[in-house]
CSV table of C-alpha atoms and ligand atoms in Angstrom, one decimal:
chain,number,residue,atom,x,y,z
A,1169,MET,CA,107.3,-0.9,34.2
A,1170,ASP,CA,105.3,1.9,33.7
A,1171,PHE,CA,101.6,1.7,34.9
A,1172,GLU,CA,100.3,4.9,33.8
A,1173,LEU,CA,98.0,6.0,30.6
A,1174,PRO,CA,99.7,7.6,28.3
A,1175,GLU,CA,98.9,11.4,28.4
A,1176,GLU,CA,96.7,11.4,25.2
A,1177,LEU,CA,94.6,8.3,26.5
A,1178,LYS,CA,94.2,10.4,29.9
A,1179,MET,CA,92.8,12.8,28.0
A,1180,LEU,CA,90.4,10.4,25.8
A,1181,GLN,CA,89.3,9.0,29.1
A,1182,ALA,CA,88.5,11.9,30.4
A,1183,SER,CA,86.6,13.5,27.9
A,1184,VAL,CA,84.6,9.9,27.1
A,1185,ARG,CA,84.1,9.9,31.0
A,1186,ARG,CA,82.2,13.4,30.5
A,1187,PHE,CA,80.4,12.4,27.6
A,1188,VAL,CA,78.9,9.3,29.7
A,1189,ASP,CA,78.3,11.4,32.8
A,1190,ALA,CA,76.9,14.5,30.9
A,1191,GLU,CA,74.9,12.9,27.9
A,1192,LEU,CA,74.1,9.2,28.8
A,1193,ILE,CA,73.5,8.6,32.4
A,1194,PRO,CA,70.8,11.4,32.6
A,1195,ILE,CA,68.8,10.0,30.0
A,1196,GLU,CA,69.8,6.0,30.4
A,1197,ARG,CA,66.4,4.7,30.9
A,1198,GLU,CA,64.7,6.4,28.0
A,1199,THR,CA,67.0,5.5,25.0
A,1200,MET,CA,66.0,2.5,24.1
A,1201,ALA,CA,62.9,1.0,22.6
A,1202,ASP,CA,62.1,-2.8,21.7
A,1203,GLY,CA,65.7,-3.6,22.2
A,1204,LYS,CA,67.2,-1.0,19.9
A,1205,LEU,CA,68.4,2.7,20.4
A,1206,LYS,CA,65.0,5.3,19.6
A,1207,PRO,CA,65.9,6.6,16.3
A,1208,ASP,CA,66.0,10.0,17.1
A,1209,VAL,CA,68.2,9.3,20.1
A,1210,LYS,CA,70.7,7.6,17.8
A,1211,ARG,CA,70.6,10.4,15.5
A,1212,ARG,CA,71.3,12.9,18.3
A,1213,LEU,CA,73.9,11.0,20.3
A,1214,GLU,CA,75.8,10.3,16.8
A,1215,ASP,CA,76.2,13.8,16.4
A,1216,LYS,CA,77.6,14.1,19.9
A,1217,ALA,CA,79.8,11.3,19.5
A,1218,ARG,CA,81.3,13.3,16.2
A,1219,ALA,CA,81.4,16.2,18.1
A,1220,LEU,CA,83.6,14.5,20.5
A,1221,GLY,CA,86.0,13.2,17.9
A,1222,LEU,CA,85.2,9.4,18.1
A,1223,TRP,CA,83.1,9.1,15.1
A,1224,LEU,CA,84.3,5.3,13.4
A,1225,TYR,CA,87.2,5.5,16.3
A,1226,ASP,CA,87.8,1.8,15.9
A,1227,VAL,CA,87.9,1.9,11.8
A,1228,PRO,CA,91.6,1.8,10.5
A,1229,GLU,CA,92.7,5.4,9.0
A,1230,ALA,CA,93.3,3.6,5.8
A,1231,TYR,CA,89.3,3.5,5.4
A,1232,GLY,CA,88.6,7.0,6.8
A,1233,GLY,CA,88.2,6.0,10.5
A,1234,GLN,CA,90.3,6.7,13.6
A,1235,GLY,CA,92.2,3.8,13.7
A,1236,LEU,CA,92.4,3.3,17.6
A,1237,GLY,CA,94.6,1.3,19.2
A,1238,LEU,CA,93.2,-1.5,21.3
A,1239,LEU,CA,94.5,0.2,24.6
A,1240,ALA,CA,93.0,3.5,23.6
A,1241,LYS,CA,89.8,1.2,22.7
A,1242,THR,CA,89.9,-0.3,25.9
A,1243,VAL,CA,89.8,2.9,27.5
A,1244,VAL,CA,86.8,3.9,25.8
A,1245,TRP,CA,85.0,0.7,26.2
A,1246,GLU,CA,85.3,1.0,30.0
A,1247,GLU,CA,83.8,4.5,30.0
A,1248,LEU,CA,80.9,3.4,28.1
A,1249,GLY,CA,80.4,0.2,30.3
A,1250,ARG,CA,79.2,2.6,33.1
A,1251,THR,CA,75.8,3.3,31.5
A,1252,ILE,CA,73.0,1.3,30.2
A,1253,ALA,CA,72.1,4.0,27.7
A,1254,LEU,CA,73.3,2.0,24.6
A,1255,PRO,CA,72.8,-1.5,23.6
A,1256,SER,CA,75.0,-3.6,25.7
A,1257,ARG,CA,76.4,-5.5,22.4
A,1258,ALA,CA,76.9,-2.5,20.0
A,1259,ALA,CA,77.4,0.7,21.4
A,1260,SER,CA,76.2,2.0,17.5
A,1261,ILE,CA,76.7,5.9,18.1
A,1262,PHE,CA,79.9,6.0,16.7
A,1263,GLY,CA,79.2,4.9,13.1
A,1264,PRO,CA,78.2,1.9,11.4
A,1265,MET,CA,79.3,-1.1,13.0
A,1266,VAL,CA,82.3,-2.9,10.9
A,1267,SER,CA,82.5,-6.6,11.6
A,1268,PRO,CA,86.3,-7.0,11.7
A,1269,ILE,CA,86.3,-10.2,9.6
A,1270,LEU,CA,85.0,-7.9,6.6
A,1271,TYR,CA,89.1,-6.3,6.4
A,1272,HIS,CA,90.0,-9.6,5.7
A,1273,LEU,CA,87.9,-9.6,2.2
A,1274,ASN,CA,89.7,-9.7,-1.0
A,1275,ASP,CA,89.5,-6.2,-2.7
A,1276,ALA,CA,86.7,-7.0,-5.1
A,1277,GLN,CA,84.7,-8.2,-1.9
A,1278,LYS,CA,85.7,-5.1,-0.1
A,1279,GLU,CA,84.3,-2.9,-2.9
A,1280,ARG,CA,81.1,-4.6,-2.6
A,1281,TYR,CA,80.4,-5.4,1.1
A,1282,LEU,CA,83.4,-3.7,3.5
A,1283,LEU,CA,83.3,-0.3,1.8
A,1284,PRO,CA,79.6,0.4,1.8
A,1285,VAL,CA,79.2,-0.8,5.5
A,1286,ILE,CA,81.4,1.8,6.3
A,1287,ARG,CA,79.8,4.5,4.5
A,1288,GLY,CA,76.6,3.3,6.2
A,1289,GLU,CA,75.1,2.3,2.9
A,1290,LYS,CA,74.9,-1.6,4.0
A,1291,ARG,CA,74.4,-3.3,7.3
A,1292,SER,CA,75.8,-7.0,8.3
A,1293,CYS,CA,75.0,-9.8,10.3
A,1294,PHE,CA,77.1,-12.8,11.6
A,1295,MET,CA,75.4,-16.3,11.1
A,1296,GLN,CA,77.4,-19.1,13.1
A,1297,THR,CA,75.3,-20.4,16.0
A,1298,GLU,CA,72.9,-23.1,15.2
A,1299,PRO,CA,70.3,-25.3,17.2
A,1300,ASP,CA,72.8,-28.2,17.6
A,1301,ALA,CA,76.3,-26.0,17.4
A,1302,GLY,CA,77.0,-22.8,19.7
A,1303,GLY,CA,80.4,-23.1,21.8
A,1304,ASP,CA,81.3,-25.8,19.9
A,1305,PRO,CA,81.0,-24.8,16.4
A,1306,GLY,CA,83.3,-27.5,14.9
A,1307,GLY,CA,79.9,-29.7,15.2
A,1308,MET,CA,77.8,-27.5,12.9
A,1309,ARG,CA,75.2,-29.0,10.5
A,1310,THR,CA,74.8,-26.1,8.1
A,1311,THR,CA,76.7,-27.2,5.1
A,1312,ALA,CA,78.1,-25.4,1.9
A,1313,VAL,CA,78.4,-27.7,-1.2
A,1314,ARG,CA,80.4,-26.7,-4.1
A,1315,ASP,CA,78.4,-26.9,-7.3
A,1316,GLY,CA,80.3,-25.3,-10.2
A,1317,ASP,CA,81.0,-21.9,-9.4
A,1318,HIS,CA,78.4,-21.5,-6.7
A,1319,TYR,CA,78.2,-22.9,-3.2
A,1320,VAL,CA,74.7,-24.2,-2.6
A,1321,ILE,CA,73.8,-23.9,1.7
A,1322,ASN,CA,71.5,-25.7,3.7
A,1323,GLY,CA,70.9,-25.4,7.6
A,1324,GLN,CA,69.4,-23.5,10.3
A,1325,LYS,CA,71.2,-20.9,12.6
A,1326,ARG,CA,69.9,-19.2,15.9
A,1327,PHE,CA,70.3,-16.3,17.8
A,1328,ILE,CA,71.6,-13.9,14.9
A,1329,THR,CA,71.7,-10.5,16.0
A,1330,GLY,CA,70.5,-7.8,13.8
A,1331,ALA,CA,69.4,-10.0,11.2
A,1332,ASP,CA,66.2,-8.1,10.6
A,1333,ASP,CA,68.1,-5.0,9.8
A,1334,ALA,CA,71.1,-6.8,7.7
A,1335,ASP,CA,71.6,-6.4,4.3
A,1336,PHE,CA,74.1,-9.3,4.1
A,1337,ALA,CA,75.2,-12.2,6.5
A,1338,GLN,CA,78.7,-13.5,7.2
A,1339,VAL,CA,77.7,-17.0,7.1
A,1340,ILE,CA,79.9,-19.8,8.6
A,1341,ALA,CA,79.2,-23.2,7.3
A,1342,ALA,CA,80.8,-26.6,7.0
A,1343,THR,CA,82.4,-27.2,3.8
A,1344,ASP,CA,83.8,-30.6,5.2
A,1345,ARG,CA,82.1,-32.1,8.0
A,1346,ALA,CA,84.7,-34.7,9.1
A,1347,LYS,CA,87.4,-32.2,9.5
A,1348,GLY,CA,85.0,-29.8,11.6
A,1349,SER,CA,86.9,-26.8,13.1
A,1350,ARG,CA,90.1,-28.5,11.6
A,1351,GLY,CA,89.7,-26.9,8.3
A,1352,GLY,CA,86.2,-28.3,7.7
A,1353,ILE,CA,84.5,-24.7,8.0
A,1354,SER,CA,84.3,-21.8,5.7
A,1355,ALA,CA,82.8,-18.5,5.6
A,1356,PHE,CA,80.6,-16.7,3.0
A,1357,LEU,CA,79.3,-13.3,2.2
A,1358,VAL,CA,75.4,-13.8,1.8
A,1359,ASP,CA,72.9,-11.4,0.9
A,1360,MET,CA,69.9,-11.4,2.8
A,1361,ASN,CA,67.5,-10.9,0.0
A,1362,THR,CA,69.0,-14.4,-1.8
A,1363,PRO,CA,66.3,-16.9,-2.2
A,1364,GLY,CA,65.8,-19.8,0.5
A,1365,LEU,CA,67.3,-17.2,3.2
A,1366,ALA,CA,64.4,-16.8,5.6
A,1367,LEU,CA,63.9,-15.3,8.8
A,1368,VAL,CA,61.9,-17.6,11.0
A,1369,ARG,CA,61.4,-16.4,14.7
A,1370,LYS,CA,62.6,-13.2,16.7
A,1371,GLN,CA,63.9,-14.9,20.0
A,1372,VAL,CA,62.7,-12.9,23.1
A,1373,THR,CA,65.7,-12.9,25.9
A,1374,MET,CA,65.7,-11.8,29.5
A,1375,MET,CA,68.1,-9.0,28.0
A,1376,ASP,CA,67.1,-6.3,25.6
A,1377,ASP,CA,68.8,-8.6,22.8
A,1378,ARG,CA,66.1,-9.9,19.9
A,1379,PRO,CA,68.4,-12.4,17.9
A,1380,TRP,CA,66.8,-14.3,14.9
A,1381,GLU,CA,66.3,-17.8,14.3
A,1382,ILE,CA,67.3,-18.2,10.2
A,1383,THR,CA,66.7,-21.2,7.6
A,1384,LEU,CA,68.9,-21.4,4.7
A,1385,ASP,CA,67.3,-23.7,2.2
A,1386,ASN,CA,69.1,-24.5,-0.9
A,1387,VAL,CA,70.9,-21.0,-0.7
A,1388,ARG,CA,73.2,-20.4,-3.7
A,1389,VAL,CA,76.1,-18.2,-3.5
A,1390,PRO,CA,78.8,-17.6,-5.8
A,1391,ALA,CA,82.2,-19.0,-5.2
A,1392,ALA,CA,83.6,-15.3,-5.3
A,1393,ASN,CA,81.7,-14.7,-2.1
A,1394,ARG,CA,83.6,-17.1,-0.2
A,1395,ILE,CA,85.8,-15.3,2.6
A,1396,GLY,CA,89.6,-16.6,2.1
A,1397,ALA,CA,90.7,-20.2,1.4
A,1398,GLU,CA,88.1,-22.8,1.4
A,1399,GLY,CA,88.2,-24.5,5.0
A,1400,GLU,CA,89.9,-21.0,6.3
A,1401,GLY,CA,86.3,-19.9,7.8
A,1402,PHE,CA,88.0,-19.8,11.3
A,1403,LYS,CA,91.4,-18.5,10.8
A,1404,HIS,CA,90.8,-14.9,10.0
A,1405,ALA,CA,88.7,-14.7,13.0
A,1406,GLN,CA,91.4,-15.2,15.4
A,1407,ASN,CA,92.3,-11.4,16.1
A,1408,TRP,CA,88.7,-10.2,16.0
A,1409,ILE,CA,87.9,-12.9,18.7
A,1410,ASN,CA,90.9,-11.8,20.8
A,1411,GLU,CA,89.7,-8.3,20.7
A,1412,GLY,CA,86.1,-9.3,21.4
A,1413,ARG,CA,87.2,-10.6,24.5
A,1414,ILE,CA,89.5,-8.0,25.6
A,1415,ARG,CA,86.1,-5.7,25.0
A,1416,HIS,CA,84.0,-7.8,27.5
A,1417,GLY,CA,87.0,-7.3,30.1
A,1418,SER,CA,86.8,-3.6,29.4
A,1419,ARG,CA,83.2,-3.4,29.7
A,1420,GLY,CA,83.1,-5.3,33.0
A,1421,ALA,CA,85.5,-2.8,34.6
A,1422,GLY,CA,83.0,0.2,33.5
A,1423,VAL,CA,80.2,-2.0,34.9
A,1424,ILE,CA,82.0,-2.7,38.4
A,1425,GLU,CA,82.9,0.8,38.7
A,1426,ARG,CA,79.4,2.3,38.4
A,1427,CYS,CA,78.2,-0.5,40.7
A,1428,LEU,CA,80.6,0.7,43.4
A,1429,GLU,CA,79.7,4.6,42.9
A,1430,LEU,CA,76.1,3.5,43.4
A,1431,GLY,CA,76.8,1.1,46.0
A,1432,ALA,CA,78.9,3.4,48.0
A,1433,ALA,CA,76.5,6.0,47.7
A,1434,TYR,CA,73.7,4.3,48.6
A,1435,ALA,CA,75.4,2.6,51.4
A,1436,LYS,CA,76.2,5.8,52.9
A,1437,SER,CA,72.9,7.5,52.6
A,1438,ARG,CA,70.7,4.4,53.9
A,1439,VAL,CA,70.1,4.2,57.5
A,1440,THR,CA,69.1,0.9,59.3
A,1441,PHE,CA,68.8,-0.1,62.8
A,1442,GLY,CA,70.1,3.5,63.8
A,1443,ARG,CA,73.0,3.7,61.5
A,1444,PRO,CA,74.2,3.7,57.9
A,1445,LEU,CA,74.7,0.6,55.6
A,1446,ALA,CA,78.1,1.9,55.0
A,1447,ASP,CA,79.1,1.0,58.8
A,1448,ARG,CA,78.4,-2.4,58.6
A,1449,GLN,CA,81.1,-4.6,57.6
A,1450,ALA,CA,79.0,-7.1,55.8
A,1451,VAL,CA,78.1,-4.0,53.4
A,1452,GLN,CA,81.7,-2.7,53.4
A,1453,TRP,CA,83.4,-6.2,52.3
A,1454,MET,CA,81.0,-6.3,49.3
A,1455,LEU,CA,82.3,-3.2,48.3
A,1456,VAL,CA,85.8,-3.9,48.8
A,1457,ASP,CA,85.8,-7.1,47.1
A,1458,SER,CA,84.3,-5.4,44.1
A,1459,TYR,CA,86.9,-2.5,44.5
A,1460,MET,CA,89.7,-5.2,44.1
A,1461,GLU,CA,88.7,-7.1,41.6
A,1462,LEU,CA,87.9,-4.0,39.7
A,1463,HIS,CA,91.9,-3.4,40.1
A,1464,GLN,CA,92.5,-6.9,39.4
A,1465,LEU,CA,90.6,-6.7,35.8
A,1466,ARG,CA,92.3,-3.5,34.7
A,1467,LEU,CA,95.6,-4.3,35.3
A,1468,MET,CA,94.5,-7.9,33.3
A,1469,VAL,CA,93.0,-5.7,30.2
A,1470,ARG,CA,95.5,-3.2,30.2
A,1471,HIS,CA,98.5,-5.6,30.1
A,1472,ALA,CA,97.0,-7.6,27.5
A,1473,ALA,CA,96.2,-4.6,25.5
A,1474,TRP,CA,99.9,-3.3,26.0
A,1475,LYS,CA,101.2,-6.8,25.1
A,1476,TYR,CA,99.0,-6.9,21.8
A,1477,GLU,CA,100.2,-3.5,20.8
A,1478,ARG,CA,103.8,-5.2,20.7
A,1479,GLY,CA,102.5,-7.7,18.3
A,1480,GLU,CA,102.5,-10.4,20.7
A,1481,ASP,CA,100.2,-13.7,21.1
A,1482,ILE,CA,97.3,-12.7,23.7
A,1483,ARG,CA,94.9,-15.6,23.3
A,1484,GLN,CA,95.6,-16.5,26.9
A,1485,GLU,CA,95.1,-13.1,28.3
A,1486,ALA,CA,92.3,-12.6,26.3
A,1487,TYR,CA,90.5,-15.4,27.7
A,1488,MET,CA,91.3,-14.6,30.9
A,1489,ALA,CA,89.8,-11.1,30.5
A,1490,LYS,CA,86.6,-12.3,29.4
A,1491,ILE,CA,86.3,-14.9,31.8
A,1492,PHE,CA,87.0,-12.5,34.8
A,1493,GLY,CA,85.5,-9.2,33.5
A,1494,ASP,CA,82.2,-11.3,32.9
A,1495,THR,CA,81.8,-13.1,35.7
A,1496,ARG,CA,83.2,-10.2,38.4
A,1497,SER,CA,81.1,-7.9,36.6
A,1498,PHE,CA,78.3,-10.0,37.0
A,1499,GLU,CA,79.1,-10.6,40.8
A,1500,ALA,CA,79.5,-6.7,41.2
A,1501,ALA,CA,76.2,-6.0,40.1
A,1502,ASP,CA,74.6,-8.6,42.1
A,1503,ARG,CA,76.4,-7.3,45.5
A,1504,CYS,CA,75.2,-3.7,44.4
A,1505,MET,CA,71.9,-5.2,44.2
A,1506,GLN,CA,71.9,-6.7,47.4
A,1507,ILE,CA,73.3,-3.4,49.0
A,1508,HIS,CA,70.2,-1.5,47.3
A,1509,GLY,CA,67.7,-3.8,48.8
A,1510,GLY,CA,64.3,-3.5,47.0
A,1511,ILE,CA,65.1,-0.4,44.9
A,1512,GLY,CA,67.7,-2.4,43.4
A,1513,LEU,CA,65.4,-4.8,41.5
A,1514,THR,CA,63.1,-2.1,40.3
A,1515,THR,CA,64.1,-0.3,36.8
A,1516,ASP,CA,64.3,3.0,38.8
A,1517,LEU,CA,68.1,2.1,38.9
A,1518,PRO,CA,70.3,0.7,36.2
A,1519,ILE,CA,71.1,-2.1,38.5
A,1520,GLU,CA,68.8,-4.8,37.3
A,1521,ARG,CA,70.0,-4.2,33.8
A,1522,PHE,CA,73.6,-4.4,34.6
A,1523,TRP,CA,72.7,-7.5,36.1
A,1524,ARG,CA,70.8,-9.1,33.3
A,1525,ASP,CA,73.4,-7.9,30.7
A,1526,GLN,CA,76.2,-9.2,32.4
A,1527,ARG,CA,74.9,-12.4,33.2
A,1528,SER,CA,74.2,-13.1,29.7
A,1529,MET,CA,77.9,-12.3,28.7
A,1530,ILE,CA,79.0,-15.1,30.9
A,1531,ILE,CA,77.3,-17.1,28.1
A,1532,THR,CA,77.6,-15.4,24.9
A,1533,GLU,CA,81.0,-15.5,22.7
A,1534,GLY,CA,82.2,-18.4,24.5
A,1535,PRO,CA,80.7,-19.5,27.8
A,1536,THR,CA,83.0,-19.4,30.6
A,1537,GLU,CA,83.6,-23.2,30.6
A,1538,ILE,CA,84.5,-23.8,27.5
A,1539,LEU,CA,86.9,-20.9,27.5
A,1540,LYS,CA,88.1,-22.6,30.7
A,1541,MET,CA,88.5,-25.7,28.9
A,1542,THR,CA,90.7,-24.2,26.2
A,1543,LEU,CA,93.0,-22.4,28.9
A,1544,ALA,CA,93.3,-25.5,30.8
A,1545,ARG,CA,95.1,-27.0,27.8
A,1546,HIS,CA,97.6,-24.1,28.0
A,1547,VAL,CA,98.2,-24.4,31.7
A,1548,LEU,CA,98.5,-28.2,31.5
A,1549,ASN,CA,101.0,-28.2,28.6
A,1550,GLN,CA,103.0,-25.0,30.2
A,1551,TYR,CA,103.2,-26.7,33.9
A,1552,GLY,CA,102.6,-30.4,33.6
B,186,FAD,C1,71.9,-12.0,23.0
B,186,FAD,C2,72.6,-13.2,22.1
B,186,FAD,C3,73.0,-12.7,20.9
B,186,FAD,C4,73.8,-13.9,20.0
B,186,FAD,N1,74.4,-13.1,19.1
B,186,FAD,C5,74.8,-14.2,18.0
B,186,FAD,C6,75.3,-13.8,16.9
B,186,FAD,O1,75.1,-12.6,16.6
B,186,FAD,N2,75.6,-14.7,15.8
B,186,FAD,C7,76.3,-16.1,16.3
B,186,FAD,O2,76.6,-16.6,15.6
B,186,FAD,N3,75.7,-16.4,17.8
B,186,FAD,C8,75.2,-15.7,18.3
B,186,FAD,N4,74.7,-16.0,19.9
B,186,FAD,C9,75.2,-17.3,20.2
B,186,FAD,C10,76.0,-17.3,21.4
B,186,FAD,O3,77.5,-17.1,20.9
B,186,FAD,C11,76.0,-18.6,21.7
B,186,FAD,O4,74.8,-18.8,22.6
B,186,FAD,C12,77.0,-19.1,22.3
B,186,FAD,O5,78.1,-19.4,22.1
B,186,FAD,C13,76.8,-20.3,23.5
B,186,FAD,O6,76.4,-21.4,22.8
B,186,FAD,P1,75.1,-22.4,23.1
B,186,FAD,O7,74.1,-21.2,23.4
B,186,FAD,O8,75.0,-23.1,21.8
B,186,FAD,O9,75.3,-23.4,24.4
B,186,FAD,P2,76.2,-24.7,24.1
B,186,FAD,O10,77.5,-24.3,23.5
B,186,FAD,O11,75.2,-26.0,24.0
B,186,FAD,O12,76.8,-24.5,25.9
B,186,FAD,C14,75.8,-24.6,26.9
B,186,FAD,C15,76.4,-25.1,28.3
B,186,FAD,O13,77.2,-25.9,28.4
B,186,FAD,C16,78.2,-25.7,28.9
B,186,FAD,N5,79.3,-26.3,28.2
B,186,FAD,C17,79.6,-26.5,27.0
B,186,FAD,N6,80.5,-26.9,26.7
B,186,FAD,C18,81.0,-27.2,27.7
B,186,FAD,C19,82.5,-28.3,28.2
B,186,FAD,N7,83.5,-28.6,27.2
B,186,FAD,N8,82.9,-28.0,29.2
B,186,FAD,C20,82.1,-27.8,30.2
B,186,FAD,N9,80.9,-27.0,29.8
B,186,FAD,C21,80.5,-26.9,28.8
B,186,FAD,C22,78.7,-24.3,29.3
B,186,FAD,O14,78.0,-23.9,30.5
B,186,FAD,C23,77.4,-23.6,28.2
B,186,FAD,O15,76.7,-22.4,28.9
B,186,FAD,C24,74.0,-15.2,20.2
B,186,FAD,C25,73.3,-15.4,21.8
B,186,FAD,C26,72.7,-14.8,22.5
B,186,FAD,C27,72.0,-14.9,23.6
């Protein structure tokens, strides 16, 4: 067993950390406007990301990217997790965001959708959630009905991130509602300017995120725009979903570490009743609990990445990394806020933003209870 990061990943870690400390943390309260990176800040940071050698770090080499493996990506995600400078759900300074589903397109579809995204000419959004089906997408009501060489899509979607900037959407719709998630859900590439597709309302959340409500009213999509076979909408997403869950864990580790840095420094400097907070056991224990959880989380994330790179199934590890990472990092932000007292509630410090963002992570991309429900099936099979 070897718990050390390989030498090249230690170097990657050090250089991303320097970048975060020197370029992001000093401006972290000034980078965003209306939930997005300010365009001039984005351009400046993109140049720096290029100089750092991280441009398209998560795009496979075959498509001109760096093709970092999952372990390397966990290192980058964790370091970026230490700052609130970038949007919490899309760092967006390392090149265009490429939804991993797009790598599963056929050649003709790749030409029209994947390659323009990588070149920065087109942007996409992902439309799955609906008013009546979020955590349980199998119950979705949006339907895609075959009509000759087209499908006709009808339904409503909500919480669709980036719909206002997107050129096309990956729309998830039921081709057989009776089958639901067992072969009844398909995925389609839909151009945003297709007649019948409308952005209805921008949703204001307690975070910086501003997702959209959408209606699809007799939206005609060529059958050639279906991703994979009919009924296989969920199949291709599996690897992507695992990776997304590990990303939650890595980000959580970064958040916990920054909260430890802030909390320990403040505890040493703040004096009440004649003694620094750091002398009080109540405060020490908050820091120690976060410290232990950071250690646990890192081991979980790195073990999962190691297993993934050996080609093994990491579904259970990915569930655990997301549940533990999101809940423990929220708790760490909460403790850090408590240690800081009133100043922790202000926008002078990043703590309140970590607190809001990490609270939201416990719901999005799979609420904790639903992940635990799925994990429970595995536990009962293995031990029951
Ligand atoms: C900022 C933001 C951005 C988003 N971006 C996108 C996007 O780009 N594209 C997209 O498709 N979606 C997106 N979403 C949707 C998001 O993924 C869903 O909100 C999430 O999956 C939860 O679905 P829901 O809100 O319908 O909750 P529900 O599924 O209705 O669940 C509500 C609550 O019920 C509880 N619960 C549910 N099922 C069970 C169970 N079996 N056992 C016990 N408890 C249960 C959980 O506590 C859960 O939090 C986004 C959401 C937000 C807030």
